[in-house]
mmCIF file of C-alpha atoms in Angstrom:
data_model
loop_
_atom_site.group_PDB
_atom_site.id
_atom_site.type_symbol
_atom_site.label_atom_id
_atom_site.label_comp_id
_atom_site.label_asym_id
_atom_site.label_seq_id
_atom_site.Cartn_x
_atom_site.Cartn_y
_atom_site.Cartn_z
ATOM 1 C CA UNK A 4 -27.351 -66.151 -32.492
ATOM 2 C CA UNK A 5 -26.977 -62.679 -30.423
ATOM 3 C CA UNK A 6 -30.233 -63.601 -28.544
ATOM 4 C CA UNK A 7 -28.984 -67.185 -27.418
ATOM 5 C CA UNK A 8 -25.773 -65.720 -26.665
ATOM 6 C CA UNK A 9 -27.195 -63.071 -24.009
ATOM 7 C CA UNK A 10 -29.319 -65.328 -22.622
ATOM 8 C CA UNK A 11 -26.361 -68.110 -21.992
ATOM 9 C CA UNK A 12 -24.501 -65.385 -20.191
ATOM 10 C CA UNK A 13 -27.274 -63.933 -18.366
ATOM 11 C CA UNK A 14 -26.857 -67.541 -16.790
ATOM 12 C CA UNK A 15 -23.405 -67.672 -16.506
ATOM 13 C CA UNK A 16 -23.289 -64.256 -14.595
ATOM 14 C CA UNK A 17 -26.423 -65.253 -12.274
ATOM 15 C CA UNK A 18 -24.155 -68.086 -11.203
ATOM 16 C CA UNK A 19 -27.003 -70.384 -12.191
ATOM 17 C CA UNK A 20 -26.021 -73.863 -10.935
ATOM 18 C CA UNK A 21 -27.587 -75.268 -14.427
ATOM 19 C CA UNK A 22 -25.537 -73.220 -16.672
ATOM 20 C CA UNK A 23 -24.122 -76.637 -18.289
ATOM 21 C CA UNK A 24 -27.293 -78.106 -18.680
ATOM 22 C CA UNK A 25 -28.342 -74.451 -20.327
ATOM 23 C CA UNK A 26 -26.118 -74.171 -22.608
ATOM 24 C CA UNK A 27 -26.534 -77.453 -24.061
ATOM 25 C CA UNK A 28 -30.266 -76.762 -24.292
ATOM 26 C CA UNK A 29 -29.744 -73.405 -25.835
ATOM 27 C CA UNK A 30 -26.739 -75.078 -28.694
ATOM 28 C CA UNK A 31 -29.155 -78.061 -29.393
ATOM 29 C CA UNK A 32 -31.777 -75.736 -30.575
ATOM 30 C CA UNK A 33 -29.855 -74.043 -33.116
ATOM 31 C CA UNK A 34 -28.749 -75.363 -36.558
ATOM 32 C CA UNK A 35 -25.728 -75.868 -38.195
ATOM 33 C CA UNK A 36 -23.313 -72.537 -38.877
ATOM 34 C CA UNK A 37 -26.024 -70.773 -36.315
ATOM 35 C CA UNK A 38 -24.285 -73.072 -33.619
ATOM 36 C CA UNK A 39 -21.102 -71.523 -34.628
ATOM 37 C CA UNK A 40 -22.339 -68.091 -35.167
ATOM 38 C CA UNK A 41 -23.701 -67.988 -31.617
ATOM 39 C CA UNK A 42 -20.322 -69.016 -30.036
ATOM 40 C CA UNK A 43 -18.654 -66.234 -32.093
ATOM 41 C CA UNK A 44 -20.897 -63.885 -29.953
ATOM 42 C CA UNK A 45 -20.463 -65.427 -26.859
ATOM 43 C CA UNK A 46 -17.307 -66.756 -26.263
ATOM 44 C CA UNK A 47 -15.553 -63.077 -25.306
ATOM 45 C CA UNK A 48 -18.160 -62.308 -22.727
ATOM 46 C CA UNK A 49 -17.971 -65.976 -21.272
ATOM 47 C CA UNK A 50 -13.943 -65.570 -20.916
ATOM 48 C CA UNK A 51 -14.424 -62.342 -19.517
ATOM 49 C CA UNK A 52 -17.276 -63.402 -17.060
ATOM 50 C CA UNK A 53 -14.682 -66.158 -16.026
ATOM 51 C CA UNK A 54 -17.046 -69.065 -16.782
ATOM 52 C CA UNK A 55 -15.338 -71.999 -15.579
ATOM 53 C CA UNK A 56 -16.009 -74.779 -18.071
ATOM 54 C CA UNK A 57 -13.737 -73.286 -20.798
ATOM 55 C CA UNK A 58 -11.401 -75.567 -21.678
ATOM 56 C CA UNK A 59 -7.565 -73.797 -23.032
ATOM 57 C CA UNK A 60 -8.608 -76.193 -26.366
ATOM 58 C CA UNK A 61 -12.045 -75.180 -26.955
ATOM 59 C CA UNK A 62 -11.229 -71.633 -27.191
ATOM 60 C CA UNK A 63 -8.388 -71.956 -29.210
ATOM 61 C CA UNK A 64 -10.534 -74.243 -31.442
ATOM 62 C CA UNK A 65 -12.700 -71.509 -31.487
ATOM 63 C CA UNK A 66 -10.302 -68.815 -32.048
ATOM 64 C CA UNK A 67 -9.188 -70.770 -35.008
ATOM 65 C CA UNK A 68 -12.814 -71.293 -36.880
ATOM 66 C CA UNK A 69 -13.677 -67.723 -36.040
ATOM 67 C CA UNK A 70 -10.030 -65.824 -36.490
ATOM 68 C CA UNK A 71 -10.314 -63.776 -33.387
ATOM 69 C CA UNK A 72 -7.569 -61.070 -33.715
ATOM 70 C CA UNK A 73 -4.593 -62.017 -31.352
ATOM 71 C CA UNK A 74 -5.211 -58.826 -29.492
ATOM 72 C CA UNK A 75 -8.797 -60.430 -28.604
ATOM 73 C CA UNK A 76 -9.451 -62.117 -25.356
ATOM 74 C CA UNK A 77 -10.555 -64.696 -27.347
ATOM 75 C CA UNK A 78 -6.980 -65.613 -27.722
ATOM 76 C CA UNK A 79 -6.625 -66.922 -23.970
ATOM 77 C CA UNK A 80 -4.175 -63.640 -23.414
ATOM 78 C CA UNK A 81 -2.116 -64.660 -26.068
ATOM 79 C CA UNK A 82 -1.014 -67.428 -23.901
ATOM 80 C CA UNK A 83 0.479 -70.773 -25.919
ATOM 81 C CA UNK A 84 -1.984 -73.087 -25.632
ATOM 82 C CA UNK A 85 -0.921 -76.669 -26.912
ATOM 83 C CA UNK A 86 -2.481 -77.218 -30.560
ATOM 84 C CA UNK A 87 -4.252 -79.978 -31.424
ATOM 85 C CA UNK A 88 -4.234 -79.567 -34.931
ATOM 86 C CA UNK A 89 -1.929 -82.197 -35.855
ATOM 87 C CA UNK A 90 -3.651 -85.021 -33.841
ATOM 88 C CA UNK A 91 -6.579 -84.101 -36.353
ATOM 89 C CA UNK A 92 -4.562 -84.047 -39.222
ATOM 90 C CA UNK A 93 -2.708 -86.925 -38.640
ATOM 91 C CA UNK A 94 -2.807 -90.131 -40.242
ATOM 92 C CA UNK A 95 -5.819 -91.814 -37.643
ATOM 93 C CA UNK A 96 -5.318 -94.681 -35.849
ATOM 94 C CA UNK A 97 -8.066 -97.193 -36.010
ATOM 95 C CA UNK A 98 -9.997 -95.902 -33.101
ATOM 96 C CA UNK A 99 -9.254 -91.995 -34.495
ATOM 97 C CA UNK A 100 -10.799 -93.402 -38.064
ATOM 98 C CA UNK A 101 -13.812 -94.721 -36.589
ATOM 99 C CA UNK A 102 -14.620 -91.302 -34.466
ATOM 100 C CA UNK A 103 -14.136 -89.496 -37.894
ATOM 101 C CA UNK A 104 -16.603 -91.692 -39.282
ATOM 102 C CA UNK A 105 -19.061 -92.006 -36.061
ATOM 103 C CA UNK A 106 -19.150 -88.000 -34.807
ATOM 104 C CA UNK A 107 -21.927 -85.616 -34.734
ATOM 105 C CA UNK A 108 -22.654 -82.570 -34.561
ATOM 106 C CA UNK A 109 -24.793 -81.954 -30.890
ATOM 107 C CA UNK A 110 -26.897 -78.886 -33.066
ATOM 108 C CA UNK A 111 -27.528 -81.505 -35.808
ATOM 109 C CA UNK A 112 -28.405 -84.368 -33.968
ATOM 110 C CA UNK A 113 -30.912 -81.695 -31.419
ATOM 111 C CA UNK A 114 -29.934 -83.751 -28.270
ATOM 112 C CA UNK A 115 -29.142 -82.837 -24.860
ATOM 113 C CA UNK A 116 -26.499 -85.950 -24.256
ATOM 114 C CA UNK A 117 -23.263 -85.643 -25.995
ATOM 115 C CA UNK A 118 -21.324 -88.969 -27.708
ATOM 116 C CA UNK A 119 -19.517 -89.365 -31.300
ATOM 117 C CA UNK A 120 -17.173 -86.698 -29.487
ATOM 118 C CA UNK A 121 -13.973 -89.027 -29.225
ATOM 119 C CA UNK A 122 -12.661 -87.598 -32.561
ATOM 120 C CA UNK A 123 -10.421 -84.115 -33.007
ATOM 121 C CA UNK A 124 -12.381 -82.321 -35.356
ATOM 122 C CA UNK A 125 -15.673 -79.978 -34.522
ATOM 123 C CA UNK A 126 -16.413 -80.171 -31.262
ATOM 124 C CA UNK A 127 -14.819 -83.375 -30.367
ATOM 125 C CA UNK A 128 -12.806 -83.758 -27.333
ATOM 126 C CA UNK A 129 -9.871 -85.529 -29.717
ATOM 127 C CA UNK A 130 -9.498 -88.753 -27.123
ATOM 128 C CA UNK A 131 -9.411 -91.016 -30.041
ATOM 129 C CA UNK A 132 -5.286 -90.685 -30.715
ATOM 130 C CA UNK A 133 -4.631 -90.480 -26.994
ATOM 131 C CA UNK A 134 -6.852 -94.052 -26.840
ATOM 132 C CA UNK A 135 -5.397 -95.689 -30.150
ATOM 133 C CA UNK A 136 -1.880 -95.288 -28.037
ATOM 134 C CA UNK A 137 -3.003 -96.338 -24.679
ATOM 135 C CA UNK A 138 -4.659 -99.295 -26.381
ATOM 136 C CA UNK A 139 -2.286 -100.014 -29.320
ATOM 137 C CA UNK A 140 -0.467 -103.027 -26.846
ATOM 138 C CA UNK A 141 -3.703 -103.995 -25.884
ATOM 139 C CA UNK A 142 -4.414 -108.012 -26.316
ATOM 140 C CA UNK A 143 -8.337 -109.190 -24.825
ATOM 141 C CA UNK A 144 -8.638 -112.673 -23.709
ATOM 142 C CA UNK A 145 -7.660 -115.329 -26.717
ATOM 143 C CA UNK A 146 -10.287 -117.763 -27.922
ATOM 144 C CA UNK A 147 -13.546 -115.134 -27.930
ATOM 145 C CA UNK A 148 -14.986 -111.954 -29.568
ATOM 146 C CA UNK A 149 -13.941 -108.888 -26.910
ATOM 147 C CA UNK A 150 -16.624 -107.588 -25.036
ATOM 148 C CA UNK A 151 -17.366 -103.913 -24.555
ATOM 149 C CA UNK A 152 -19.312 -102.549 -21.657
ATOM 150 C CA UNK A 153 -20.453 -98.766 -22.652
ATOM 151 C CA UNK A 154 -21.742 -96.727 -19.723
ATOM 152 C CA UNK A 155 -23.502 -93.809 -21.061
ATOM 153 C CA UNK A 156 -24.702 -94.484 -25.021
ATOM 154 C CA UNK A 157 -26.452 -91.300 -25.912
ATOM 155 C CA UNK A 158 -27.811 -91.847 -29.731
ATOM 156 C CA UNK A 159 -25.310 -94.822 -30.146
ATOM 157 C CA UNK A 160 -22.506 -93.040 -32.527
ATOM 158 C CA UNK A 161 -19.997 -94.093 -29.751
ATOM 159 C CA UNK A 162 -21.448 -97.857 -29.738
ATOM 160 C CA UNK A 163 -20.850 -97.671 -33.098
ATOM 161 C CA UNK A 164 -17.525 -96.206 -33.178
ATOM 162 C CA UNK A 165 -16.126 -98.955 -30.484
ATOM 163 C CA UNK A 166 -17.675 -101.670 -32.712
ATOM 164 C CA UNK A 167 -16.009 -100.231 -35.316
ATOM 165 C CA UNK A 168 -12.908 -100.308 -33.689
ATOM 166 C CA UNK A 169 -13.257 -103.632 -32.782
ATOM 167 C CA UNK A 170 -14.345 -105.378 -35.800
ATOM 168 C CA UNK A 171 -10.961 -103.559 -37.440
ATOM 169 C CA UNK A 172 -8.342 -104.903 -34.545
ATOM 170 C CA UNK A 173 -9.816 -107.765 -33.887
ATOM 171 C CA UNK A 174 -12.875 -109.046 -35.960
ATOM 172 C CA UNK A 175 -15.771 -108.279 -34.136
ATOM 173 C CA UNK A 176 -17.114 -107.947 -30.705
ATOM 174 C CA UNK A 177 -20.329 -107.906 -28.522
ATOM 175 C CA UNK A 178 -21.263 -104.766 -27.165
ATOM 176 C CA UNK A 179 -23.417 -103.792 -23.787
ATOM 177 C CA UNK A 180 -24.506 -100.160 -23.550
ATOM 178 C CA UNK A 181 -26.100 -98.721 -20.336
ATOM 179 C CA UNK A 182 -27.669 -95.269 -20.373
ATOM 180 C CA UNK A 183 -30.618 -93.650 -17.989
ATOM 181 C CA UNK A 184 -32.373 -93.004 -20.518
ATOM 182 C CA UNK A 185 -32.403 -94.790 -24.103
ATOM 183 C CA UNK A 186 -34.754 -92.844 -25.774
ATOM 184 C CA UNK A 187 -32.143 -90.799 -27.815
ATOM 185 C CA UNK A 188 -30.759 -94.032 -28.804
ATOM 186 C CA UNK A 189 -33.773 -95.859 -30.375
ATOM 187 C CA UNK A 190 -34.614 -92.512 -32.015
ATOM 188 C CA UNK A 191 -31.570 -92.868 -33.647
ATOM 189 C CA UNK A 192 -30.532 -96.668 -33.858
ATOM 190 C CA UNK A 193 -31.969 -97.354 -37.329
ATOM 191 C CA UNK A 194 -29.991 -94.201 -39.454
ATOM 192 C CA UNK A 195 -26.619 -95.731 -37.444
ATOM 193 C CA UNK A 196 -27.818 -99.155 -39.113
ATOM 194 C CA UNK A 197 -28.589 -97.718 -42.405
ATOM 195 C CA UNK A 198 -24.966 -96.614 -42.156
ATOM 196 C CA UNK A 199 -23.081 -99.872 -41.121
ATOM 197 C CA UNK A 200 -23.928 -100.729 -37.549
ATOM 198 C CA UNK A 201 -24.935 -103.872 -36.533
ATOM 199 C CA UNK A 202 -27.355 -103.205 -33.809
ATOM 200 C CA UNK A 203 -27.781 -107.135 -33.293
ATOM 201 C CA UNK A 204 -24.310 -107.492 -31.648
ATOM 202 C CA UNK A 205 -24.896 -104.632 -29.868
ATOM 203 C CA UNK A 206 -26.984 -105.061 -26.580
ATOM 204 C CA UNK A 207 -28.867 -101.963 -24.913
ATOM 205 C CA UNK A 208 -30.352 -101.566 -21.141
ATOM 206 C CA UNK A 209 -31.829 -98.646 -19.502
ATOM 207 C CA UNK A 210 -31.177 -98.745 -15.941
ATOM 208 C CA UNK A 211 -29.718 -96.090 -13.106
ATOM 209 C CA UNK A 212 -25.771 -97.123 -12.536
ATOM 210 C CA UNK A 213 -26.465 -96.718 -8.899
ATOM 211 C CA UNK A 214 -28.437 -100.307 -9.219
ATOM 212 C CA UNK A 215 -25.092 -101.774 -9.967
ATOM 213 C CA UNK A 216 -24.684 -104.991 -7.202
ATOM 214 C CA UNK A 217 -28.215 -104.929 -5.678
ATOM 215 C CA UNK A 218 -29.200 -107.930 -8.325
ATOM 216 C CA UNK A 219 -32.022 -105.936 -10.176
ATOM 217 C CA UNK A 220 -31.932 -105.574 -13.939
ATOM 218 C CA UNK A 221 -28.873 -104.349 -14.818
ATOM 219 C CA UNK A 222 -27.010 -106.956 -12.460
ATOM 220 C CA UNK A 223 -28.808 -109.480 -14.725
ATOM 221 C CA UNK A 224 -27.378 -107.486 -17.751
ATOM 222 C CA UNK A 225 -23.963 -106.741 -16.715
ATOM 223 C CA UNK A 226 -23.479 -110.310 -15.732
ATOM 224 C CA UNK A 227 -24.689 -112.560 -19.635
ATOM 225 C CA UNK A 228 -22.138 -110.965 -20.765
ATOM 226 C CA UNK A 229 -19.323 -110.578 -18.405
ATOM 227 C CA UNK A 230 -16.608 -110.300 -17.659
ATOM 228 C CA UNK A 231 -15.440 -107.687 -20.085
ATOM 229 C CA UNK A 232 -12.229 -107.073 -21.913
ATOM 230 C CA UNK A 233 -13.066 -103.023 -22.179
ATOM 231 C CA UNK A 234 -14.938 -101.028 -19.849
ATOM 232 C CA UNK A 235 -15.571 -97.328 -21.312
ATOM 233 C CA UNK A 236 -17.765 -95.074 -18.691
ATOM 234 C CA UNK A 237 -18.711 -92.316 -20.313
ATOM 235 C CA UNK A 238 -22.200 -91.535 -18.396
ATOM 236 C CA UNK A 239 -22.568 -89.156 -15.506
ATOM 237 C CA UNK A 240 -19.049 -88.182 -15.211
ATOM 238 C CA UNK A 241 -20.374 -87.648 -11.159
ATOM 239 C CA UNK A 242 -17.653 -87.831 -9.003
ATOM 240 C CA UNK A 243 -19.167 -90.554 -6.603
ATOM 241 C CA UNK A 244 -21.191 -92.141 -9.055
ATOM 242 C CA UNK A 245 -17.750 -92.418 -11.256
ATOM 243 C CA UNK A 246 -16.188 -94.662 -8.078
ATOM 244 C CA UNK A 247 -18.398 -96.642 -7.209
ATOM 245 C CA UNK A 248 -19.189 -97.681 -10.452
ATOM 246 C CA UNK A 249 -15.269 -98.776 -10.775
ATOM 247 C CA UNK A 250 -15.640 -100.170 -7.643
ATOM 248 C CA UNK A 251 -18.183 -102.941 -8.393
ATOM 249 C CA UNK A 252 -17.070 -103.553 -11.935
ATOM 250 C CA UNK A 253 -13.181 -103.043 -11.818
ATOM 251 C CA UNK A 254 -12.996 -105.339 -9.487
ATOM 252 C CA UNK A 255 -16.071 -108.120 -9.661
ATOM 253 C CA UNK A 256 -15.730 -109.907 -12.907
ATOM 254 C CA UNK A 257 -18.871 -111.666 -12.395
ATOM 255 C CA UNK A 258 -19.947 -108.475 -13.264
ATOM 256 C CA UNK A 259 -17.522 -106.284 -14.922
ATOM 257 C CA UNK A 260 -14.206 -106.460 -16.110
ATOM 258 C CA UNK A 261 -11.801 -109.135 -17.102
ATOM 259 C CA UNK A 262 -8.182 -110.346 -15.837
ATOM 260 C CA UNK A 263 -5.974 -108.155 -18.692
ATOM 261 C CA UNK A 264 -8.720 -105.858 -19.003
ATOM 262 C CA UNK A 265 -9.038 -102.249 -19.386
ATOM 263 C CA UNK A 266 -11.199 -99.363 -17.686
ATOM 264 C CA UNK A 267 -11.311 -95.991 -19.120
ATOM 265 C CA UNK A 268 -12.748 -93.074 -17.666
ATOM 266 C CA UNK A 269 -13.944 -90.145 -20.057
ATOM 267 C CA UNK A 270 -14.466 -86.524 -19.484
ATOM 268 C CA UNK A 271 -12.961 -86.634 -16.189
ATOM 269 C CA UNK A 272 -12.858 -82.307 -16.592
ATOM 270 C CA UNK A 273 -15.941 -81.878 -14.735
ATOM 271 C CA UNK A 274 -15.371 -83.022 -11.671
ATOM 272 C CA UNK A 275 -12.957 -80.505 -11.267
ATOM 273 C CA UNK A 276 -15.691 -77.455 -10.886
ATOM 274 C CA UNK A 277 -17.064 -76.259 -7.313
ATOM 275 C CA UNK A 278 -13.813 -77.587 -6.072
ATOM 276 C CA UNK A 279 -14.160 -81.160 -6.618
ATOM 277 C CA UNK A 280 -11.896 -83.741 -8.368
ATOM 278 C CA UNK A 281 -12.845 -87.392 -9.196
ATOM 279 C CA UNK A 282 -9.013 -87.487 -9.607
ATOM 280 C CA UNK A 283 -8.541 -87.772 -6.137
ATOM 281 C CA UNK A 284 -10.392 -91.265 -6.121
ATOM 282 C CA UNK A 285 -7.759 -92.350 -9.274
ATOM 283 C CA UNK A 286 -5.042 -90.643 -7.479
ATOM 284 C CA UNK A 287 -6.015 -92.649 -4.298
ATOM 285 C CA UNK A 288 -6.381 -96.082 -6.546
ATOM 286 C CA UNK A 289 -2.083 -95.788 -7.957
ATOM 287 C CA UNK A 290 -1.129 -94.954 -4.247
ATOM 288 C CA UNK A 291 -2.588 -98.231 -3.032
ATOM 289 C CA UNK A 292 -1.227 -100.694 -5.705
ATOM 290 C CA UNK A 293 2.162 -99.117 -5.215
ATOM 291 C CA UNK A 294 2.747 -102.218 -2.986
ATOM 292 C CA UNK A 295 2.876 -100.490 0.122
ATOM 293 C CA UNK A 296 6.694 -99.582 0.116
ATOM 294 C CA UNK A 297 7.584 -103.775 -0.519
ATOM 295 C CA UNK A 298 10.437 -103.844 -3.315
ATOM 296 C CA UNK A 299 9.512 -106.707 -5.744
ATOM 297 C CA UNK A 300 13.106 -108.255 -7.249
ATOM 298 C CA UNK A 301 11.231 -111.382 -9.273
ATOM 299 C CA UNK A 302 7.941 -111.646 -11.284
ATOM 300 C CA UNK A 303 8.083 -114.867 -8.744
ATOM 301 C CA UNK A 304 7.799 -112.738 -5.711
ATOM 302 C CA UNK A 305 5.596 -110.585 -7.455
ATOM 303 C CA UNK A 306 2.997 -113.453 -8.017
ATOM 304 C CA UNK A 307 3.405 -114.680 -4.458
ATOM 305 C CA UNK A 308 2.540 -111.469 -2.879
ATOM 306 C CA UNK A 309 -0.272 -110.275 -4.828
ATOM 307 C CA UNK A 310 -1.667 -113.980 -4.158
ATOM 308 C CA UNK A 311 -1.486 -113.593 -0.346
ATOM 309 C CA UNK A 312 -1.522 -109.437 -0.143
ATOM 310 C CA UNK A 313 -5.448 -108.512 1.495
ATOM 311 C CA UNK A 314 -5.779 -105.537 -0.280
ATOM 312 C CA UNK A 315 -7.670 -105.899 -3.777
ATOM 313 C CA UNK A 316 -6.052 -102.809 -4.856
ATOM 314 C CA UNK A 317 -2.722 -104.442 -4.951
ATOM 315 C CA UNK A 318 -3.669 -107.156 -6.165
ATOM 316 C CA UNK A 319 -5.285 -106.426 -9.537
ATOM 317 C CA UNK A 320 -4.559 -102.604 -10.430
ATOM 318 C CA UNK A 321 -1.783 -103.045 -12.882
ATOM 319 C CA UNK A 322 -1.519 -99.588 -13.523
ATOM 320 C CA UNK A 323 -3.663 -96.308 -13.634
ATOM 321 C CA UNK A 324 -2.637 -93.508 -16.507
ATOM 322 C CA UNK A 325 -3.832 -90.053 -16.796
ATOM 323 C CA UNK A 326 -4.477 -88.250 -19.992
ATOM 324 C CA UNK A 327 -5.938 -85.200 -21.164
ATOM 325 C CA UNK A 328 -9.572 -85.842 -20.183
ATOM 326 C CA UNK A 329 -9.596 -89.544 -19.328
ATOM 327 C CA UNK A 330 -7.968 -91.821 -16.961
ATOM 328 C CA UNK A 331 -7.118 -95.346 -17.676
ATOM 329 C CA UNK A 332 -7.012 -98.073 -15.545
ATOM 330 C CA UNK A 333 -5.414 -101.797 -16.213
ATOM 331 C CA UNK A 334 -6.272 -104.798 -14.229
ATOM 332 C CA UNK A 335 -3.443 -107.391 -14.132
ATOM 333 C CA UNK A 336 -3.832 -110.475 -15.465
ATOM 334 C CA UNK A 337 -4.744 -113.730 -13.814
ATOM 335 C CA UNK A 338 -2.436 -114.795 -10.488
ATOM 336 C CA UNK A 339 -0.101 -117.021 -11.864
ATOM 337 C CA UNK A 340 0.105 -116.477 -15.624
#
């Protein structure tokens, strides 16, 4: 645990533009309590060496599974940091249930890619409560199963988590995941089985994202199935990559998503490093569906303009919500209903 630990901040101190990458590599190797052993060593010489990627969550989630003296800089210098414990604790939602039920443990499993992280506890980034509210109102088209479009499926624990979460709310689903590389996810595809997934409704290609709209294979893909009710992308969490993505399949439904549909955005905390922020694009998107300055006094005016306004912004971005980690984005329902 000391060894991984020194070498992990030998690479945070040589600024090494790989550290993330690293320290993956270095936590996947180790097993079990080692995982949490080595972070016990590291996590006061990261703070101090000002790595970048530590969230004001992870080290108090550390602080609390390693009681770090509140004199430690493990503490965050004994700043508050928001707890939370009681999202954990609480009574789960239905999505919150399933990431219980779906997460792993990145040491266990021995991959690179992360996914089963939507829950609170371990390592999880605790998006499943924040989720179960944003979607609670939620409603998919009548008359059909919903249909999920997953970018980024790692060993399928989050496939299996959404189908879970589906089957519960509304009694099943059909599921597309898209990943870069899908040999995690066959590796791993027949233990989720053996547990209660239904691989059959669930649909897998391996293609780049950045073939989306050229008419290759995923095009062919994306478009059996479409248009989709839910649209999670949870794959290279690349700033430019991220919009263009939501470019093509926000907006084409030949493609991507649905009229009343939903688009969520995970893990949108690394586009923050080197001075970059994939919020800016998100931030962009609510400025240009505020209607350009027009005051709408009627859902009859409302329907008129968005049928005649030119800008596609306006005329299908509902609304766009930040949370802790994620943004959501709602496309309005059809013109007229």
């Amino acid at each position: 645990a000391a060894a991984a630990c020194a070498e992990a901040s030998s690479a945070v101190e040589a600024g090494s533009p790989d550290f993330m990458q690293q320290r993956v590599a270095i936590w996947v190797l180790l097993a079990g309590s080692l995982l949490r052993a080595a972070k016990a060593h590291c996590i006061e010489r990261w703070i101090a060496a000002g790595m970048p990627s530590l969230s004001a969550s992870e080290v108090q989630w550390n602080a609390q599974q390693h009681a770090a003296p509140s004199s430690s800089p493990f503490r965050w210098r004994s700043w508050p940091v928001p707890s939370y414990a009681a999202a954990a604790v609480a009574a789960p939602g239905p999505l919150a249930a399933a990431a219980v039920r779906w997460s792993y443990d990145g040491a266990e499993v021995g991959e690179a890619c992360r996914g089963g992280d939507l829950g609170c506890a371990g390592e999880g980034h605790c998006y499943a409560p924040a989720l179960d509210r944003a979607l609670a109102s939620w409603i998919p088209r009548p008359l059909a199963a919903p249909r999920v479009l997953e970018l980024g499926v790692c060993a399928g624990h989050s496939l299996a988590a959404w189908q879970q979460y589906m089957r519960g709310r509304f009694g099943g689903s059909r599921i597309l995941g898209v990943d870069l590389n899908l040999s995690t996810y066959w590796r791993h595809v027949a233990a989720l089985a053996a547990r209660g997934f239904e691989a059959r409704d669930a649909d897998v290609v391996e293609a780049d994202l950045g073939s989306v709209g050229t008419g290759g294979a995923l095009d062919s893909a994306l478009a059996a199935l479409a248009p989709f009710d839910l649209i999670v992308d949870d794959a290279s969490h690349a700033d430019a990559q991220v919009a263009s993505v939501f470019e093509r399949l926000f907006f084409d439904q030949s493609l991507g998503l649905a009229p009343g549909g939903v688009y969520v955005v995970l893990d949108t905390q690394p586009s923050f490093r080197e001075g970059g922020s994939g919020l800016a694009f998100f931030k962009g998107l609510a400025d240009a569906a505020q209607w350009e300055g027009t005051t709408i006094v009627s859902a009859a005016r409302l329907e008129l303009y968005v049928a005649h306004t030119g800008s596609k912004e306006e005329a299908w971005v509902d609304s766009v919500e930040f949370h802790r980690g994620f943004v959501v984005v709602r496309k309005r329902a059809s013109h007229g209903r």
